[in-house]
XYZ file of C-alpha atoms in Angstrom:
479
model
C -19.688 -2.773 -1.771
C -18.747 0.845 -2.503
C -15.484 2.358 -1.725
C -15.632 4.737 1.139
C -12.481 5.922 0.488
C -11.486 8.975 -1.825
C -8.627 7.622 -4.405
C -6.661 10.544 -5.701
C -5.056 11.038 -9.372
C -1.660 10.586 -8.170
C -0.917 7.015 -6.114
C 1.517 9.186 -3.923
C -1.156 11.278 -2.245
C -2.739 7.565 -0.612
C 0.098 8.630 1.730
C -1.851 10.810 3.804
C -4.829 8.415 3.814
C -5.079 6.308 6.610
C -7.481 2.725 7.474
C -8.197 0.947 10.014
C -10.544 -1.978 10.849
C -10.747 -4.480 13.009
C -13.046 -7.617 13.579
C -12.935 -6.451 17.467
C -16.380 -3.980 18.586
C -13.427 -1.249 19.757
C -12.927 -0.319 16.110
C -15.371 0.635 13.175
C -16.054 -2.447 10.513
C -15.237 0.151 7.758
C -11.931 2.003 6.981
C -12.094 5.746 8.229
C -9.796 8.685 7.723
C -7.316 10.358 10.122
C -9.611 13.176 10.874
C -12.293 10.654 12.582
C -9.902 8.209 14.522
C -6.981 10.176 15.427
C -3.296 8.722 15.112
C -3.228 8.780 19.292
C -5.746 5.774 19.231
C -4.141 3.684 15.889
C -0.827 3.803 17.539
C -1.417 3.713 21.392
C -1.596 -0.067 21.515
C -0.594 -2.929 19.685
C -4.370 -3.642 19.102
C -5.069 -0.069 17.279
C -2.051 -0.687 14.929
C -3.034 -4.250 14.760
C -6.660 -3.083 13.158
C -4.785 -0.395 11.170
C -3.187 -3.413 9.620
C -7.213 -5.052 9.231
C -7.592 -2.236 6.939
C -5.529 -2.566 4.672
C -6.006 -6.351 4.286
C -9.935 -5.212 3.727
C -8.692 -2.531 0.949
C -6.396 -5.439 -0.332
C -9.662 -8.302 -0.966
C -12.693 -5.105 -1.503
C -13.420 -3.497 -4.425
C -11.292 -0.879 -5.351
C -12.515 0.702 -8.065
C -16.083 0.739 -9.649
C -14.344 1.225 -13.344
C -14.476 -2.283 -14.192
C -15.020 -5.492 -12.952
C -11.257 -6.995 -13.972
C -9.809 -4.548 -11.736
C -10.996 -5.400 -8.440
C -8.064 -6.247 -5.843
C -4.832 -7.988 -5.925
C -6.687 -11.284 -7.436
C -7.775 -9.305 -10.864
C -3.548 -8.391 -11.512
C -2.938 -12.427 -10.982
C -5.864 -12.981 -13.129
C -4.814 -10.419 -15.910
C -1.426 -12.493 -15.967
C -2.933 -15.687 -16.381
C -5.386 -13.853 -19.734
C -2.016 -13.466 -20.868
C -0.913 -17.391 -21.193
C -2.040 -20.107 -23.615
C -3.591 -22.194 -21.091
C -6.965 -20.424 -20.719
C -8.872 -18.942 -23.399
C -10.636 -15.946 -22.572
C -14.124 -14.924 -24.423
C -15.101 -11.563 -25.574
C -15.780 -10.071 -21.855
C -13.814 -9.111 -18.685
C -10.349 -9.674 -19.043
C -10.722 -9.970 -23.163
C -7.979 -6.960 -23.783
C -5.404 -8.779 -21.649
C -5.943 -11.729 -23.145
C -5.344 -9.935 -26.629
C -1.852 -8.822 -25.181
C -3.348 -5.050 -25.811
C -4.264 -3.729 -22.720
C -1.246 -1.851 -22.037
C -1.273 2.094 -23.294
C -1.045 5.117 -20.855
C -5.098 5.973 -21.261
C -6.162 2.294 -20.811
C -7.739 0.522 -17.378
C -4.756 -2.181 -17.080
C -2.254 0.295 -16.524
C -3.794 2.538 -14.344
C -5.562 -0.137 -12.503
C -1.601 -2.119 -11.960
C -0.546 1.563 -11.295
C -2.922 2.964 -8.330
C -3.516 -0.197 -6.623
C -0.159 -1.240 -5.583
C 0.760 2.082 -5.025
C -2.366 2.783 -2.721
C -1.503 -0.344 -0.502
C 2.162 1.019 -0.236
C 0.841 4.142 0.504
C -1.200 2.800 4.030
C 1.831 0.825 5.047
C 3.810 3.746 4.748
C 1.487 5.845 7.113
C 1.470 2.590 9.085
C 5.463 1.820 9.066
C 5.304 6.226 10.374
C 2.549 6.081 12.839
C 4.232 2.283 14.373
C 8.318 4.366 14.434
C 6.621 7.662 15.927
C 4.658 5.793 18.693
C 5.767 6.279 22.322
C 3.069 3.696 23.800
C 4.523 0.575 21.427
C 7.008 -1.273 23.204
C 10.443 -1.958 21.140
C 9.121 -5.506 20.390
C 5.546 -4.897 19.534
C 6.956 -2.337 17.031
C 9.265 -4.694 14.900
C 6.831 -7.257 14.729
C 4.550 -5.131 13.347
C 6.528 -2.851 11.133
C 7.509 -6.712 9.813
C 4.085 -7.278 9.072
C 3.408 -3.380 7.279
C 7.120 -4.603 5.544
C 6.111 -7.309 4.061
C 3.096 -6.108 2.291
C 5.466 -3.068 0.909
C 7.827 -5.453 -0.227
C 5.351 -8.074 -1.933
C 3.461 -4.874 -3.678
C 6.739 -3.270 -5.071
C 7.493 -7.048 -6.320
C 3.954 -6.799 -8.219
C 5.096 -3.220 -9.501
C 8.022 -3.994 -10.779
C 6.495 -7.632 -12.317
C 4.000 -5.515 -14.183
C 6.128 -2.099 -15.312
C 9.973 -3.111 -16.439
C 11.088 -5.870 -18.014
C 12.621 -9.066 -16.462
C 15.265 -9.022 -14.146
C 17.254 -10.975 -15.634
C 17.284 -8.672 -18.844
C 17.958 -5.196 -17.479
C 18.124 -4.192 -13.664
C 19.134 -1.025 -15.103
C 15.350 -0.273 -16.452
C 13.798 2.531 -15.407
C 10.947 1.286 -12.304
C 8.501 2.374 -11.017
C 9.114 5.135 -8.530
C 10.625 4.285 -4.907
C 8.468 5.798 -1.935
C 9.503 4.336 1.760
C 8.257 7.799 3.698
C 5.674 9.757 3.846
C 5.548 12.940 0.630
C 3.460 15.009 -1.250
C 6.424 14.939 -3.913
C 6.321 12.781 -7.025
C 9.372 10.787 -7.627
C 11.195 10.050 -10.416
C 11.272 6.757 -12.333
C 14.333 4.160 -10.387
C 15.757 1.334 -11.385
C 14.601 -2.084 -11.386
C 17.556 -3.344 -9.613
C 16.853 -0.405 -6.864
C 13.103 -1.423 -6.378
C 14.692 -5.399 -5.974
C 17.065 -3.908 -3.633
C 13.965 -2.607 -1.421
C 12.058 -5.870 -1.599
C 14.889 -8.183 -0.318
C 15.345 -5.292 2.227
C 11.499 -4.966 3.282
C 11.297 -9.067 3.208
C 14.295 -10.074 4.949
C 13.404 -7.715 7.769
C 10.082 -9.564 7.431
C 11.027 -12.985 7.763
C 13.285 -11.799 10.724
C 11.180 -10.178 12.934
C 7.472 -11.304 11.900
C 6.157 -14.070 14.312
C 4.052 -17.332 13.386
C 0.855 -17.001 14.569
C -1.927 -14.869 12.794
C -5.703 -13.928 13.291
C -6.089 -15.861 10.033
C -4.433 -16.840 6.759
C -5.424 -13.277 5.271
C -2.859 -11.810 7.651
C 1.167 -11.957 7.391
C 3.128 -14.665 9.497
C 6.271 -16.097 8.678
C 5.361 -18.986 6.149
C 3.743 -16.027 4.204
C 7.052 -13.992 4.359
C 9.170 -16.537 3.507
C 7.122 -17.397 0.418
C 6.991 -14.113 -0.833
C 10.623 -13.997 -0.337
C 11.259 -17.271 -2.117
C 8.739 -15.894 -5.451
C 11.126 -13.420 -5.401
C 14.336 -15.043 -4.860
C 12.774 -17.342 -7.484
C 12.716 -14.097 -10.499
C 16.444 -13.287 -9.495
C 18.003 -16.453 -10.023
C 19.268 -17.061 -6.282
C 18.711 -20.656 -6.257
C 20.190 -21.104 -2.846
C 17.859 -18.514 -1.017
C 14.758 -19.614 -3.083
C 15.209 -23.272 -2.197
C 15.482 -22.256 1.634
C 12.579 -19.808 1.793
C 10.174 -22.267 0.003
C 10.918 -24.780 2.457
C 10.713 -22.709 4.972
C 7.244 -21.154 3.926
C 5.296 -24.573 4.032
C 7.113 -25.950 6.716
C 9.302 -28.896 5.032
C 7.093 -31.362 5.596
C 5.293 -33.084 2.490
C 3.034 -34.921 4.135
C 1.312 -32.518 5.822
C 1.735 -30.168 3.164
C -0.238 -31.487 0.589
C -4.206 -32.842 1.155
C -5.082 -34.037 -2.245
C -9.104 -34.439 -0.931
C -9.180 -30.385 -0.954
C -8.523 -30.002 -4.384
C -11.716 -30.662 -5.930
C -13.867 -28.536 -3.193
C -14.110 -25.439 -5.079
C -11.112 -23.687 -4.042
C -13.259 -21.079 -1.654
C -12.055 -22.094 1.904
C -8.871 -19.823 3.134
C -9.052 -23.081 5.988
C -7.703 -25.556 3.678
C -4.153 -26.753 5.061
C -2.568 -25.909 1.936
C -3.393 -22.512 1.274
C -0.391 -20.592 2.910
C -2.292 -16.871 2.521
C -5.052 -16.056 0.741
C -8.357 -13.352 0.677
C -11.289 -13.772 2.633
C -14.568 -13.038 1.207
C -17.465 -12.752 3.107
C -21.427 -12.299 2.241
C -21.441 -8.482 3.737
C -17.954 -7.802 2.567
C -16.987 -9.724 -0.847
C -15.692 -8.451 -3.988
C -18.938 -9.896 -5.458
C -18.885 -10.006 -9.223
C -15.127 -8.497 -9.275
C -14.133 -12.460 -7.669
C -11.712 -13.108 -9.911
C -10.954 -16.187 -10.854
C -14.231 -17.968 -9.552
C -16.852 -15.557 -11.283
C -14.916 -15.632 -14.267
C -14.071 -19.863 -14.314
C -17.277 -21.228 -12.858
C -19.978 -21.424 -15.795
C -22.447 -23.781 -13.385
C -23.530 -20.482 -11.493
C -24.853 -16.949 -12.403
C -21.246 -15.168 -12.913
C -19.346 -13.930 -16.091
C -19.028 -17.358 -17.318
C -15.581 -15.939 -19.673
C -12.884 -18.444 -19.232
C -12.294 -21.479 -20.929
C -9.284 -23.897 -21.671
C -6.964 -24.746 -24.022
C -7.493 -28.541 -25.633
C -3.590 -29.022 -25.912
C -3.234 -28.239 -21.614
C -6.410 -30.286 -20.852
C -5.084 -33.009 -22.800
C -2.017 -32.731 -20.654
C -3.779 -34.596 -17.572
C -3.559 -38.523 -17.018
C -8.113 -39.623 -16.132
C -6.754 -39.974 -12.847
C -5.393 -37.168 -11.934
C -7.506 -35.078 -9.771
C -6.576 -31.907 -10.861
C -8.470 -32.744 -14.490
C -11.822 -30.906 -13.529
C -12.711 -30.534 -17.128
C -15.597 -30.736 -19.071
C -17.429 -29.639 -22.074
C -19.882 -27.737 -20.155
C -21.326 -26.657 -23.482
C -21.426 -29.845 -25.523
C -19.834 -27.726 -28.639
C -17.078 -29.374 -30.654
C -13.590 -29.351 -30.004
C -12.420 -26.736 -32.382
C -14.442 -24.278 -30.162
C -12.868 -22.182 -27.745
C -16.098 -22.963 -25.887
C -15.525 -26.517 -25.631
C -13.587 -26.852 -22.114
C -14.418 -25.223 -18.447
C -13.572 -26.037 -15.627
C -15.148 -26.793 -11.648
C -11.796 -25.960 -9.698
C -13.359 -22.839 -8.663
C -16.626 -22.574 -7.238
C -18.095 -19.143 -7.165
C -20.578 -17.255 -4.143
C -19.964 -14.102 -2.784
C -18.374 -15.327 -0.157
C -15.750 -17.799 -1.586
C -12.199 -17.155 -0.440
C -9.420 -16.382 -2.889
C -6.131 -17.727 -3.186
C -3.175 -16.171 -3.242
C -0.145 -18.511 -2.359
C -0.304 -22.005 -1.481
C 2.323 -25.247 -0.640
C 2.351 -26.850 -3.735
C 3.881 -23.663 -5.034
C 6.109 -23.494 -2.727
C 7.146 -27.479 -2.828
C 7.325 -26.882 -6.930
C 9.721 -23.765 -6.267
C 12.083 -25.740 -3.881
C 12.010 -28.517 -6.408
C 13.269 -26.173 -9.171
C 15.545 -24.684 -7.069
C 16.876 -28.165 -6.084
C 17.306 -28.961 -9.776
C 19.197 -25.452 -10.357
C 21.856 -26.072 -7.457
C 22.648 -29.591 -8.633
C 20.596 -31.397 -6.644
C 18.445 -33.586 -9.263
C 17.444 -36.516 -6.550
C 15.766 -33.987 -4.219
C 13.876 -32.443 -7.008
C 12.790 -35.368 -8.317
C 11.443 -36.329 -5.005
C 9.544 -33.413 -4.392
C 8.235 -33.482 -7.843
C 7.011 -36.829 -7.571
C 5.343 -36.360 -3.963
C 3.348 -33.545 -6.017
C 2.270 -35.922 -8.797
C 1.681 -38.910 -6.713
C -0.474 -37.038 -4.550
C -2.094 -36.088 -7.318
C -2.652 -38.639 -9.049
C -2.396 -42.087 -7.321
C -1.339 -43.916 -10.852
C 1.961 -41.328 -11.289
C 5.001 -42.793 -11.992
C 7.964 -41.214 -11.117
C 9.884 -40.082 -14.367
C 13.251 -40.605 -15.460
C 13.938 -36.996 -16.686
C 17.296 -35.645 -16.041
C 18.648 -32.064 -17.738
C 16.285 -29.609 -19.383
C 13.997 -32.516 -19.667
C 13.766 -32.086 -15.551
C 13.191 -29.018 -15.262
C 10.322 -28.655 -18.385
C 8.874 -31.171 -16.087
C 9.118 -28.696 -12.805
C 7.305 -26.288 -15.158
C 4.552 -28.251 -16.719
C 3.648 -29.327 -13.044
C 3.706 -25.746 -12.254
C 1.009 -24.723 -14.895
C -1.146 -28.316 -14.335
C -1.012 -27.301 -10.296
C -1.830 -23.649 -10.477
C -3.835 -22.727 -13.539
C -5.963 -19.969 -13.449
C -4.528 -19.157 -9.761
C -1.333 -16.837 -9.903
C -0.588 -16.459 -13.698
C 2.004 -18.785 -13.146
C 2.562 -19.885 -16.802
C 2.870 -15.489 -17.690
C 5.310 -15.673 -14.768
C 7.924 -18.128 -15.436
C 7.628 -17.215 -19.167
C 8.421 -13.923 -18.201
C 11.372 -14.830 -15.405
C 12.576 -17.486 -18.119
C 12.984 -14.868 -21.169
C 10.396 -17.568 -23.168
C 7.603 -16.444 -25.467
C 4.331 -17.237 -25.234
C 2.748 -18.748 -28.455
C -1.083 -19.419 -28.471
C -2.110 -23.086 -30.077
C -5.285 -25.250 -29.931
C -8.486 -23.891 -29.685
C -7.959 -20.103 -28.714
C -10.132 -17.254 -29.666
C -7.493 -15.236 -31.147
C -4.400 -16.400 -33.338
C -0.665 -15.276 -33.517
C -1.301 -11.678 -33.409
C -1.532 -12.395 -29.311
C 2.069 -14.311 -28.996
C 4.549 -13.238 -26.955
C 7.820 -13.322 -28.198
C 10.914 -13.478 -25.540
C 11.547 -10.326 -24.005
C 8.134 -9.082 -25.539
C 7.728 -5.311 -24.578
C 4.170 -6.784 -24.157
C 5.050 -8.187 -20.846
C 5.174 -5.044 -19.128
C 2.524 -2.223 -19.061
C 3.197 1.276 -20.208
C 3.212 3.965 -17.276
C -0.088 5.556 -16.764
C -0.875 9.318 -18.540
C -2.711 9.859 -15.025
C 0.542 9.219 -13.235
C 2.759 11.490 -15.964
C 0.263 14.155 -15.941
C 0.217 14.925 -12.331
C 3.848 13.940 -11.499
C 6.342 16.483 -12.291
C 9.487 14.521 -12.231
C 7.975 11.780 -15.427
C 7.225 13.105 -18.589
C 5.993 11.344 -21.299
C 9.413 10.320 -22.675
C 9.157 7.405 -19.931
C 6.937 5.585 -22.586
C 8.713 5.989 -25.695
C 10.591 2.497 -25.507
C 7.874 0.431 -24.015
């Protein structure tokens, strides 16, 4: 579907653009500007603000530019991260430059793509967090709950920022950011600090998980499990062990049983419905990202899609034959040395299959490791185990204690989320660790990531330097 929606040069300027939507007949099924549906309407009832909010989760799962199918929506900067890792072998199509570890310099699509999108979602909640404070028809209650929704979706997008533009954390909080904007300007900031765009998340998400309530129109939308589990991936990258374990708990409700439904896992991954996804993007036949569904056009090779991502031998090998997560086959009946010779059926693309974004097991694999950080091996061996064994009804419960434990935590992590999040780029990243490709890949050492690899972060944009006057081009010269 084509954008309807003018994207400027400069990700500031989304500021004065404002969307709304709403599945209700009161509002339009497309975004529209201020000019058409004036501000009196958005914010004279908790239902206007409410569809205000529908349009940005449409501009969040839509196409958002037509430059290139591996920059589609949030989905395509998860699915750049997991190009980056040694699990998945990317071919020579979308995707192929990330997966090279080259797609990184001012001029090129990654950057700019990581760049404008983030910064165009922060730029509607931030007409949304105005429009909400400067109503006089929204009651004092209405308004935190939904400036804890508009919050939340600030927070999680400046967490993506700063993910893809500084370093880790843990190495410098002094790093120069990406640039802070919480009100409305036509000024371009300066670079911050990555400790002062952290300072904003916990901020925007602990207002979040304070004031946003449960229920939801559906799992596209912002309740409290999804605030707490954005709080607890973040909590997660800082090292607070004691916050992460509570928010992960507190994001799939604490209860394993009902947590986990091992008979989903091997449906196709397309149904937001599923009990375990916790928030995810809707796709629907009239409104999908179509051939920008990353990672279903680019995994499933049984259906006319991109048919570009394939699997390491050395992480399929990691599976027990009964585990059901081991949806691997040699699709293409080449030899093993191939890069061709493993896809997988986890993802099952149409135009209309749902993406996700966060689920439980995440969230149960984040409260194990946290567990295991604050001294509490037992606990996060249970929940490790209640992973595996639902998983695979012949798992045994290991013995690991130490380092050994927690390699365990992190092998689950990349055998229960592949191709999802970029999980294995993500820890790797958060852990200082390199990434070294082995096996069967395409390409050969020149790809690796060393620890602390300038690779892991993007360059800033030349769009963004030529049109802001407070970054020059210095900002690049030690990335």
């Amino acid at each position: 579907m084509k954008n309807i929606l003018q994207k400027f040069p400069v990700a500031l300027l989304s500021l004065l653009m404002i969307t709304i939507m709403s599945c209700s007949k009161d509002f339009l099924n497309e975004p529209e500007p201020t000019d058409q549906v004036g501000t009196d309407v958005v914010y004279g009832s908790r239902e206007g603000a409410e569809a205000f909010i529908s349009g940005i989760m449409r501009r969040m799962r839509g196409q958002f530019t037509e430059k290139g199918d591996d920059a589609g929506g949030l989905n395509s900067m998860l699915f750049a991260r997991t190009a980056k890792g040694n699990d998945v072998v990317i071919g020579t199509g979308w995707f192929a430059y990330d997966y090279e570890n080259n797609n990184r310099e001012p001029t090129y699509r990654r950057p700019r793509f990581s760049w404008e999108f983030p910064y165009y979602i922060i730029g509607q909640v931030n007409q949304f967090i105005h429009g909400v404070n400067e109503s006089e028809a929204l009651s004092e209650t209405d308004k935190r709950q939904l400036l804890a929704q508009g919050r939340a979706i600030r927070g999680y997008y400046y967490h993506q920022l700063v993910l893809e533009f500084a370093p880790a954390y843990s190495v410098a909080p002094d790093f120069p950011a990406p640039p802070v904007y919480t009100e409305l300007s036509l000024e371009g900031h300066p670079m911050s600090r990555t400790q002062e765009v952290y300072d904003l998340i916990l901020e925007d998400l602990q207002f979040a998980v304070e004031n946003v309530g449960t229920s939801r129109l559906d799992k596209s939308y912002i309740n409290k499990n999804v605030a707490h589990a954005m709080l607890a991936q973040v909590y997660q990258v800082m090292g607070n062990w004691e916050d992460a374990e509570t928010a992960a708990n507190a994001a799939y409700g604490g209860d394993l049983s009902s947590a986990l439904v091992s008979g989903s896992y091997a449906n196709g991954f397309n149904d937001l419905s599923v009990g375990e996804w916790i928030w995810g993007l809707p796709q629907y036949d009239d409104q999908s990202q179509y051939y920008y569904s990353a990672p279903h056009v680019q995994t499933d090779h049984s259906v006319e899609s991109y048919q570009n991502a394939y699997f390491n031998n050395e992480f399929v090998n990691l599976f027990s034959g009964t585990d059901i997560r081991k949806l691997f086959n040699n699709y293409y009946e080449v030899e093993e040395s191939s890069f061709r010779h493993w896809v997988t059926s986890k993802f099952a693309f149409t135009f209309d299959a749902d993406i996700p974004i966060i689920r439980t097991a995440e969230m149960i694999l984040i409260e194990a490791e946290a567990k295991y950080r604050n001294g509490d091996a037992g606990g996060a061996h249970d929940l490790l185990y209640a992973i595996q064994q639902n998983r695979d009804p012949k798992a045994i419960r290991s013995s690991n204690t130490g380092e050994d434990l927690l390699e365990e935590i992190l092998l689950e992590r990349r055998k229960e989320l592949y191709a999802e999040i970029g999980v294995e780029w993500f820890d790797a990243k958060r852990l200082q660790r390199g990434i070294s490709r082995s096996g069967n890949h395409r390409v050969g050492s020149s790809a690796d990531l060393a620890p602390n690899d300038k690779k892991f972060y993007l360059k800033i944009p030349q769009s963004e330097i030529d049109a802001n006057a407070n970054i020059d081009g210095s900002v690049n010269e030690n990335r």
